[in-house]
Structure formats: structure tokens, C-alpha cells
Amino acid sequence: MQVIVDKRKVVEDKKMAETVRVLLSEADVDKRIEELGRKISEDYAGKHVHLICILKGGVFFMCELAKRISIPVSMDFMCVSSYGDGTASSGVVRIAKDLDETIEGKDVLIVEDIIDSGRTLSYLIEVLKKRNPSSLQLCTLLDKPDRRVCDVKVDYVGFNIPDEFVVGYGLDYAQKYRNLPYIGVVEGVE
Ligand code: IMP
Ligand code: MG
């Protein structure tokens, strides 16, 4: 009995020690998304852009970005999971939820939270190309170029960041912190 109580105390202590250091403030992120929205509106002028949000991490970014795009927008959602240990992707990608609508003949812009090894997106881009979109581009809020294993052409990048595990603005650590309105680094975890 005593042992169980002690173990619980250790877990609680670790939780208390977990903090998030701000890497990019809410104002930094908002400003950059505004710039991206303007650039996308210019680049796609006269067209209709079909945004594909990669769930779950891309959802906060896509909502904010879509609000700042001044040309016609439609949206769809896809959920992909890569079998990994939570902080590193394994390269094996599974489509957990596919798109609701066809992308054939559409100007598709994939909206992703972060490109790390590039494995998820290089796989996804190949899958989506086969569905004959009129064009296919990629927009990511964050990019960790130092971590790249697979070559991925990123058309729009919010911020290049160093090789640190980040949370907030849709990004999670063990499903936590997605709702933070800024990007931070979790500290105090093993
Ligand atoms: P990739 O296949 O290695 O490029 O991994 C991409 C996915 O891993 C992202 O869409 C995220 O879901 C997750 N990921 C990679 N780096 C981080 C991070 O620093 N914080 C949270 N999730 C991350
Ligand atoms: Mg993601």
C-alpha cells in the first residue's frame, strides 16, 4: 500500500515540474499568419483555393489562415497518423480519416502544423498527386529543416525553428497543450 502512494507522489511531482517556455508569442504567430494569408491570396488571385487540413495539429493554423485569405476558400480534412513513439515519426503512415470530397481539378493547398522528418508529408503528397489536383502546394506553420530525412518541397513556411519539441497552436505533447495560443517548448519532462 505504501509503495503505491509513493509512486503516485513521484508522478505528481513530475507534473508540477512540467512548464512551457514561450518560443513564438501569440502576437508573433498572428502577424506571420496574416502575412501568409496575404501572400497566398496574391499567389492564388483569380482562383479558388482548396485547403486540406492535416488533423489534428493543423486545425488551429488552418482556421486562422483561412480567415486571412481574401479569395474564395473551401476546406477539407484528413487525419494521418504515423506509427511512432510520440515524439518521433516512424515513417509508416496510416490514413485514419480520408478527405470527404474529390480534389480532382482543384487548386489544393495542404495546411500542416509542422514538418519534422518530412516522412508524413512526402507520403501524403504522393497519395494526393495521384488524385489529379490542378495544383498541389504545401503550407506549414513550422519547419524544422535540420531534422529532414525525406525531401519535401514546402511552398509556404511560417517559421523555421530549431530542433526542439514544440507545443501549442494545435501541436501536442501526449495530447496536451494543443490549445495554447502560442508556440512553446515543454521543459521538465524526461
Ligand atoms: P514528420 O513525418 O517527421 O515530418 O512528422 C510530422 C508530424 O510529427 C507532425 O505533423 C506532428 O504531428 C509531429 N511532430 C513533429 N515534430 C513535433 C513537435 O515538435 N511537436 C509536436 N508534434 C511534432
Ligand atoms: Mg501534424
mmCIF file of N, CA and C and ligand atoms in Angstrom, residues 89 112-121 144 164-167 171-172, ligand 1:
data_model
loop_
_atom_site.group_PDB
_atom_site.id
_atom_site.type_symbol
_atom_site.label_atom_id
_atom_site.label_comp_id
_atom_site.label_asym_id
_atom_site.label_seq_id
_atom_site.Cartn_x
_atom_site.Cartn_y
_atom_site.Cartn_z
ATOM 1 N N SER A 89 8.514 10.309 -35.651
ATOM 2 C CA SER A 89 7.673 9.517 -36.549
ATOM 3 C C SER A 89 8.479 8.357 -37.107
ATOM 4 N N GLU A 112 -0.445 22.241 -42.792
ATOM 5 C CA GLU A 112 0.126 21.331 -41.785
ATOM 6 C C GLU A 112 0.687 22.149 -40.629
ATOM 7 N N ASP A 113 0.760 21.529 -39.460
ATOM 8 C CA ASP A 113 1.308 22.240 -38.300
ATOM 9 C C ASP A 113 2.835 22.340 -38.368
ATOM 10 N N ILE A 114 3.482 21.203 -38.636
ATOM 11 C CA ILE A 114 4.950 21.190 -38.571
ATOM 12 C C ILE A 114 5.511 20.109 -39.493
ATOM 13 N N ILE A 115 6.618 20.412 -40.137
ATOM 14 C CA ILE A 115 7.340 19.402 -40.913
ATOM 15 C C ILE A 115 8.616 19.082 -40.141
ATOM 16 N N ASP A 116 8.761 17.830 -39.820
ATOM 17 C CA ASP A 116 9.883 17.391 -38.991
ATOM 18 C C ASP A 116 10.797 16.532 -39.883
ATOM 19 N N SER A 117 10.642 15.225 -39.853
ATOM 20 C CA SER A 117 11.454 14.381 -40.747
ATOM 21 C C SER A 117 11.008 14.543 -42.198
ATOM 22 N N GLY A 118 9.759 14.930 -42.395
ATOM 23 C CA GLY A 118 9.200 15.055 -43.743
ATOM 24 C C GLY A 118 8.553 13.766 -44.235
ATOM 25 N N ARG A 119 8.616 12.723 -43.428
ATOM 26 C CA ARG A 119 8.091 11.424 -43.871
ATOM 27 C C ARG A 119 6.584 11.474 -44.120
ATOM 28 N N THR A 120 5.847 12.070 -43.187
ATOM 29 C CA THR A 120 4.384 12.103 -43.309
ATOM 30 C C THR A 120 3.986 12.809 -44.595
ATOM 31 N N LEU A 121 4.558 13.983 -44.815
ATOM 32 C CA LEU A 121 4.151 14.780 -45.972
ATOM 33 C C LEU A 121 4.648 14.229 -47.290
ATOM 34 N N LYS A 144 11.173 22.300 -39.220
ATOM 35 C CA LYS A 144 12.457 22.006 -38.552
ATOM 36 C C LYS A 144 13.376 21.429 -39.619
ATOM 37 N N GLU A 164 13.751 21.369 -31.573
ATOM 38 C CA GLU A 164 13.220 21.238 -30.220
ATOM 39 C C GLU A 164 11.783 20.770 -30.339
ATOM 40 N N PHE A 165 11.305 20.036 -29.364
ATOM 41 C CA PHE A 165 9.929 19.548 -29.412
ATOM 42 C C PHE A 165 8.994 20.652 -28.932
ATOM 43 N N VAL A 166 8.123 21.111 -29.830
ATOM 44 C CA VAL A 166 7.280 22.270 -29.527
ATOM 45 C C VAL A 166 5.810 21.874 -29.368
ATOM 46 N N VAL A 167 5.101 22.721 -28.646
ATOM 47 C CA VAL A 167 3.655 22.516 -28.428
ATOM 48 C C VAL A 167 2.918 23.835 -28.623
ATOM 49 N N LEU A 171 -0.349 21.924 -31.765
ATOM 50 C CA LEU A 171 0.669 20.883 -31.529
ATOM 51 C C LEU A 171 0.576 20.365 -30.102
ATOM 52 N N ASP A 172 0.720 19.055 -29.969
ATOM 53 C CA ASP A 172 0.552 18.455 -28.651
ATOM 54 C C ASP A 172 1.792 17.727 -28.158
HETATM 55 P P1 IMP B 1 7.303 14.073 -39.800
HETATM 56 O O1 IMP B 1 6.639 12.956 -40.559
HETATM 57 O O2 IMP B 1 8.519 13.588 -39.056
HETATM 58 O O3 IMP B 1 7.612 15.287 -40.646
HETATM 59 O O4 IMP B 1 6.340 14.442 -38.634
HETATM 60 C C1 IMP B 1 5.323 15.279 -38.772
HETATM 61 C C2 IMP B 1 4.374 15.158 -37.584
HETATM 62 O O5 IMP B 1 5.039 14.830 -36.349
HETATM 63 C C3 IMP B 1 3.736 16.496 -37.369
HETATM 64 O O6 IMP B 1 2.606 16.655 -38.158
HETATM 65 C C4 IMP B 1 3.434 16.461 -35.888
HETATM 66 O O7 IMP B 1 2.182 15.839 -35.685
HETATM 67 C C5 IMP B 1 4.526 15.602 -35.287
HETATM 68 N N1 IMP B 1 5.616 16.446 -34.739
HETATM 69 C C6 IMP B 1 6.850 16.618 -35.246
HETATM 70 N N2 IMP B 1 7.578 17.463 -34.507
HETATM 71 C C7 IMP B 1 6.766 17.852 -33.494
HETATM 72 C C8 IMP B 1 6.939 18.765 -32.380
HETATM 73 O O8 IMP B 1 7.983 19.401 -32.157
HETATM 74 N N3 IMP B 1 5.859 18.904 -31.568
HETATM 75 C C9 IMP B 1 4.675 18.254 -31.761
HETATM 76 N N4 IMP B 1 4.473 17.419 -32.784
HETATM 77 C C10 IMP B 1 5.509 17.205 -33.639
#
